[in-house]
Short mmCIF file of C-alpha atoms and ligand atoms in Angstrom, two decimals:
data_model
loop_
_atom_site.label_atom_id
_atom_site.label_comp_id
_atom_site.label_asym_id
_atom_site.label_seq_id
_atom_site.Cartn_x
_atom_site.Cartn_y
_atom_site.Cartn_z
CA UNK L 1 63.15 -10.46 -74.48
CA UNK L 2 60.99 -7.36 -74.86
CA UNK L 3 61.97 -4.00 -76.33
CA UNK L 4 60.07 -1.14 -74.64
CA UNK L 5 60.62 1.92 -76.79
CA UNK L 6 59.74 5.58 -76.63
CA UNK L 7 58.17 6.98 -79.81
CA UNK L 8 58.73 10.71 -80.24
CA UNK L 9 62.38 11.66 -80.58
CA UNK L 10 63.34 8.01 -81.10
CA UNK L 11 61.23 6.50 -83.90
CA UNK L 12 59.45 9.63 -85.13
CA UNK L 13 59.83 13.40 -84.79
CA UNK L 14 58.08 15.22 -81.96
CA UNK L 15 54.44 15.82 -82.94
CA UNK L 16 53.67 18.94 -80.86
CA UNK L 17 56.36 21.16 -82.47
CA UNK L 18 54.87 20.23 -85.84
CA UNK L 19 51.50 21.51 -84.57
CA UNK L 20 53.20 24.65 -83.22
CA UNK L 21 54.80 25.36 -86.60
CA UNK L 22 51.66 24.61 -88.56
CA UNK L 23 49.34 26.79 -86.49
CA UNK L 24 51.93 29.44 -85.52
CA UNK L 25 51.46 28.84 -81.79
CA UNK L 26 54.83 29.06 -80.05
CA UNK L 27 53.71 27.36 -76.83
CA UNK L 28 52.85 24.16 -78.71
CA UNK L 29 56.50 23.77 -79.71
CA UNK L 30 57.44 22.83 -76.13
CA UNK L 31 58.08 19.12 -75.57
CA UNK L 32 59.13 16.72 -72.84
CA UNK L 33 62.65 17.67 -73.84
CA UNK L 34 61.94 21.23 -72.59
CA UNK L 35 59.63 20.67 -69.59
CA UNK L 36 60.10 17.57 -67.47
CA UNK L 37 56.84 17.96 -65.53
CA UNK L 38 54.34 16.38 -67.91
CA UNK L 39 51.13 17.65 -66.22
CA UNK L 40 52.39 21.21 -66.44
CA UNK L 41 53.40 20.72 -70.06
CA UNK L 42 49.94 19.35 -70.92
CA UNK L 43 48.18 22.18 -69.11
CA UNK L 44 50.13 24.73 -71.12
CA UNK L 45 49.46 22.90 -74.38
CA UNK L 46 45.72 22.61 -73.78
CA UNK L 47 45.43 26.26 -72.71
CA UNK L 48 47.27 27.32 -75.85
CA UNK L 49 45.00 25.15 -78.04
CA UNK L 50 41.86 26.57 -76.50
CA UNK L 51 43.13 30.14 -76.73
CA UNK L 52 43.75 29.55 -80.44
CA UNK L 53 40.32 27.93 -80.84
CA UNK L 54 41.81 24.63 -82.05
CA UNK L 55 39.67 21.50 -81.68
CA UNK L 56 40.92 17.94 -81.47
CA UNK L 57 39.76 17.30 -85.05
CA UNK L 58 41.78 20.28 -86.30
CA UNK L 59 45.03 19.27 -84.63
CA UNK L 60 44.62 15.54 -85.26
CA UNK L 61 44.64 15.88 -89.02
CA UNK L 62 47.86 17.91 -88.82
CA UNK L 63 49.42 15.48 -86.33
CA UNK L 64 48.76 12.71 -88.85
CA UNK L 65 51.15 14.40 -91.28
CA UNK L 66 54.09 13.37 -89.08
CA UNK L 67 55.97 10.42 -90.56
CA UNK L 68 58.37 8.04 -88.78
CA UNK L 69 62.08 8.76 -89.06
CA UNK L 70 63.76 7.25 -92.09
CA UNK L 71 64.91 3.77 -91.14
CA UNK L 72 62.62 3.43 -88.11
CA UNK L 73 60.41 0.81 -89.71
CA UNK L 74 63.45 -1.20 -90.80
CA UNK L 75 64.99 -0.90 -87.34
CA UNK L 76 61.86 -2.41 -85.78
CA UNK L 77 61.66 -5.06 -88.46
CA UNK L 78 65.23 -6.15 -87.66
CA UNK L 79 64.81 -6.30 -83.89
CA UNK L 80 61.39 -7.99 -83.96
CA UNK L 81 63.09 -11.20 -85.10
CA UNK L 82 64.76 -11.37 -81.69
CA UNK L 83 62.28 -9.80 -79.30
CA UNK L 84 58.76 -8.48 -78.84
CA UNK L 85 58.30 -4.79 -79.49
CA UNK L 86 56.18 -2.42 -77.41
CA UNK L 87 55.96 1.33 -77.85
CA UNK L 88 55.38 3.06 -74.49
CA UNK L 89 54.91 6.77 -74.97
CA UNK L 90 53.52 9.95 -73.47
CA UNK L 91 52.03 10.73 -76.87
CA UNK L 92 48.30 10.46 -77.55
CA UNK L 93 46.53 7.66 -79.37
CA UNK L 94 44.59 10.23 -81.39
CA UNK L 95 47.88 11.54 -82.80
CA UNK L 96 50.08 8.53 -83.16
CA UNK L 97 48.03 5.63 -84.54
CA UNK L 98 48.91 6.42 -88.20
CA UNK L 99 52.62 6.46 -87.26
CA UNK L 100 52.18 3.06 -85.64
CA UNK L 101 50.61 1.73 -88.84
CA UNK L 102 53.51 3.04 -90.89
CA UNK L 103 56.01 1.51 -88.46
CA UNK L 104 54.48 -1.93 -88.99
CA UNK L 105 51.49 -2.15 -86.65
CA UNK L 106 53.05 -2.49 -83.21
CA UNK L 107 51.22 -2.08 -79.93
CA UNK L 108 51.13 1.47 -78.61
CA UNK L 109 50.63 2.27 -74.94
CA UNK L 110 49.83 5.98 -74.78
CA UNK L 111 47.43 8.59 -73.41
CA UNK L 112 44.04 9.81 -74.59
CA UNK L 113 42.34 13.19 -74.87
CA UNK L 114 39.02 14.13 -73.31
CA UNK L 115 36.80 16.44 -75.36
CA UNK L 116 33.49 18.24 -74.86
CA UNK L 117 30.55 18.02 -77.26
CA UNK L 118 32.07 20.72 -79.50
CA UNK L 119 35.32 18.80 -79.92
CA UNK L 120 37.30 21.13 -77.70
CA UNK L 121 39.96 19.42 -75.58
CA UNK L 122 39.04 19.69 -71.90
CA UNK L 123 41.42 17.20 -70.39
CA UNK L 124 43.46 14.07 -70.89
CA UNK L 125 43.59 10.56 -69.56
CA UNK L 126 47.09 9.61 -68.59
CA UNK L 127 47.14 5.90 -69.14
CA UNK L 128 50.89 5.83 -69.17
CA UNK L 129 52.01 8.53 -66.76
CA UNK L 130 53.60 6.95 -63.72
CA UNK L 131 52.84 3.51 -65.09
CA UNK L 132 55.97 2.90 -67.14
CA UNK L 133 57.87 1.37 -64.25
CA UNK L 134 54.89 -0.80 -63.35
CA UNK L 135 54.43 -2.02 -66.93
CA UNK L 136 58.08 -2.97 -67.14
CA UNK L 137 58.12 -4.63 -63.72
CA UNK L 138 55.14 -6.72 -64.88
CA UNK L 139 57.08 -7.89 -67.91
CA UNK L 140 60.12 -8.69 -65.81
CA UNK L 141 58.15 -10.62 -63.21
CA UNK L 142 56.66 -12.63 -66.11
CA UNK L 143 60.24 -13.69 -66.86
CA UNK L 144 61.11 -11.34 -69.71
CA UNK L 145 64.28 -9.34 -69.95
CA UNK L 146 63.57 -5.79 -71.08
CA UNK L 147 65.56 -3.43 -73.27
CA UNK L 148 64.37 0.16 -72.73
CA UNK L 149 65.19 3.04 -75.06
CA UNK L 150 64.18 6.70 -74.71
CA UNK L 151 65.45 10.25 -75.09
CA UNK L 152 63.90 12.46 -72.38
CA UNK L 153 63.29 12.74 -68.67
CA UNK L 154 59.79 11.34 -69.08
CA UNK L 155 61.47 8.02 -69.99
CA UNK L 156 63.49 7.93 -66.78
CA UNK L 157 61.39 5.35 -64.91
CA UNK L 158 61.14 3.18 -68.01
CA UNK L 159 64.91 3.22 -68.38
CA UNK L 160 65.53 2.68 -64.66
CA UNK L 161 63.24 -0.36 -64.72
CA UNK L 162 64.81 -1.96 -67.79
CA UNK L 163 67.48 -4.67 -67.69
CA UNK L 164 69.22 -2.89 -70.57
CA UNK L 165 68.61 0.88 -70.70
CA UNK L 166 69.72 2.70 -73.85
CA UNK L 167 69.73 6.50 -74.09
CA UNK L 168 68.81 7.72 -77.57
CA UNK L 169 70.21 11.23 -78.26
CA UNK L 170 69.38 12.02 -74.63
CA UNK L 171 68.76 15.41 -73.08
CA UNK L 172 71.67 16.19 -70.71
CA UNK L 173 69.51 15.79 -67.58
CA UNK L 174 68.62 12.22 -68.54
CA UNK L 175 72.27 11.38 -69.00
CA UNK L 176 73.04 12.76 -65.54
CA UNK L 177 70.43 10.46 -64.00
CA UNK L 178 71.78 7.38 -65.76
CA UNK L 179 75.51 7.93 -66.19
CA UNK L 180 76.23 4.22 -66.70
CA UNK L 181 73.72 3.66 -69.51
CA UNK L 182 75.01 3.51 -73.07
CA UNK L 183 74.20 6.44 -75.35
CA UNK L 184 73.41 6.05 -79.05
CA UNK L 185 73.09 8.86 -81.57
CA UNK L 186 70.97 7.16 -84.23
CA UNK L 187 69.03 4.05 -85.18
CA UNK L 188 72.02 2.35 -86.87
CA UNK L 189 73.99 2.64 -83.66
CA UNK L 190 70.95 1.52 -81.66
CA UNK L 191 70.62 -1.57 -83.86
CA UNK L 192 74.24 -2.51 -83.17
CA UNK L 193 73.62 -2.15 -79.46
CA UNK L 194 70.46 -4.27 -79.61
CA UNK L 195 72.31 -6.97 -81.57
CA UNK L 196 75.05 -7.09 -78.92
CA UNK L 197 72.39 -7.59 -76.25
CA UNK L 198 70.65 -10.32 -78.24
CA UNK L 199 74.02 -12.03 -78.84
CA UNK L 200 74.95 -11.88 -75.14
CA UNK L 201 71.60 -13.52 -74.37
CA UNK L 202 72.24 -16.37 -76.78
CA UNK L 203 69.91 -15.31 -79.59
CA UNK L 204 71.00 -16.88 -82.88
CA UNK L 205 71.61 -14.12 -85.40
MG1 MG R 1 60.69 11.02 -76.47
#
């Protein structure tokens, strides 16, 4: 069994709104919960950063202030006894590695920024975009069952490809796409749901 989990909005707060608040740039507060088209969202974010003269180094140190949700590390610690844990996210490695350390050092599959010689962000490498379904299909064809959990439309293909999709405090549009999938409102409830799945698959608890 493998758990393929979203990061922001599930295990940690959204990072971009924190940047928006810190630097007073309203456009940076937008997230995948607001704009489903990720390329468009990224274009707007990068334009706003460059307009404000913010380099990757400047925003990275502020992004590193974001801490996991209370209980997220314990949630992962409990489920890792029954499955492997992978975090598959549209976040950026440059932002999220300290969160991953605090969560217990799990593997993160995320995107990367491209910068010029002055440290200005000029683009991004989408390692994950469009690949979530493929990553999950790979796991399934290797014989693993997959539990997927996410909160926004950018998790749709991940959830559609999972054996057990779980919607974590989902945006309404995500719920409309997956009306049969169970909804949880917090990590305690998610843990109960995971334990039911492990039990139904014969994991000794
Ligand atoms: Mg999310």
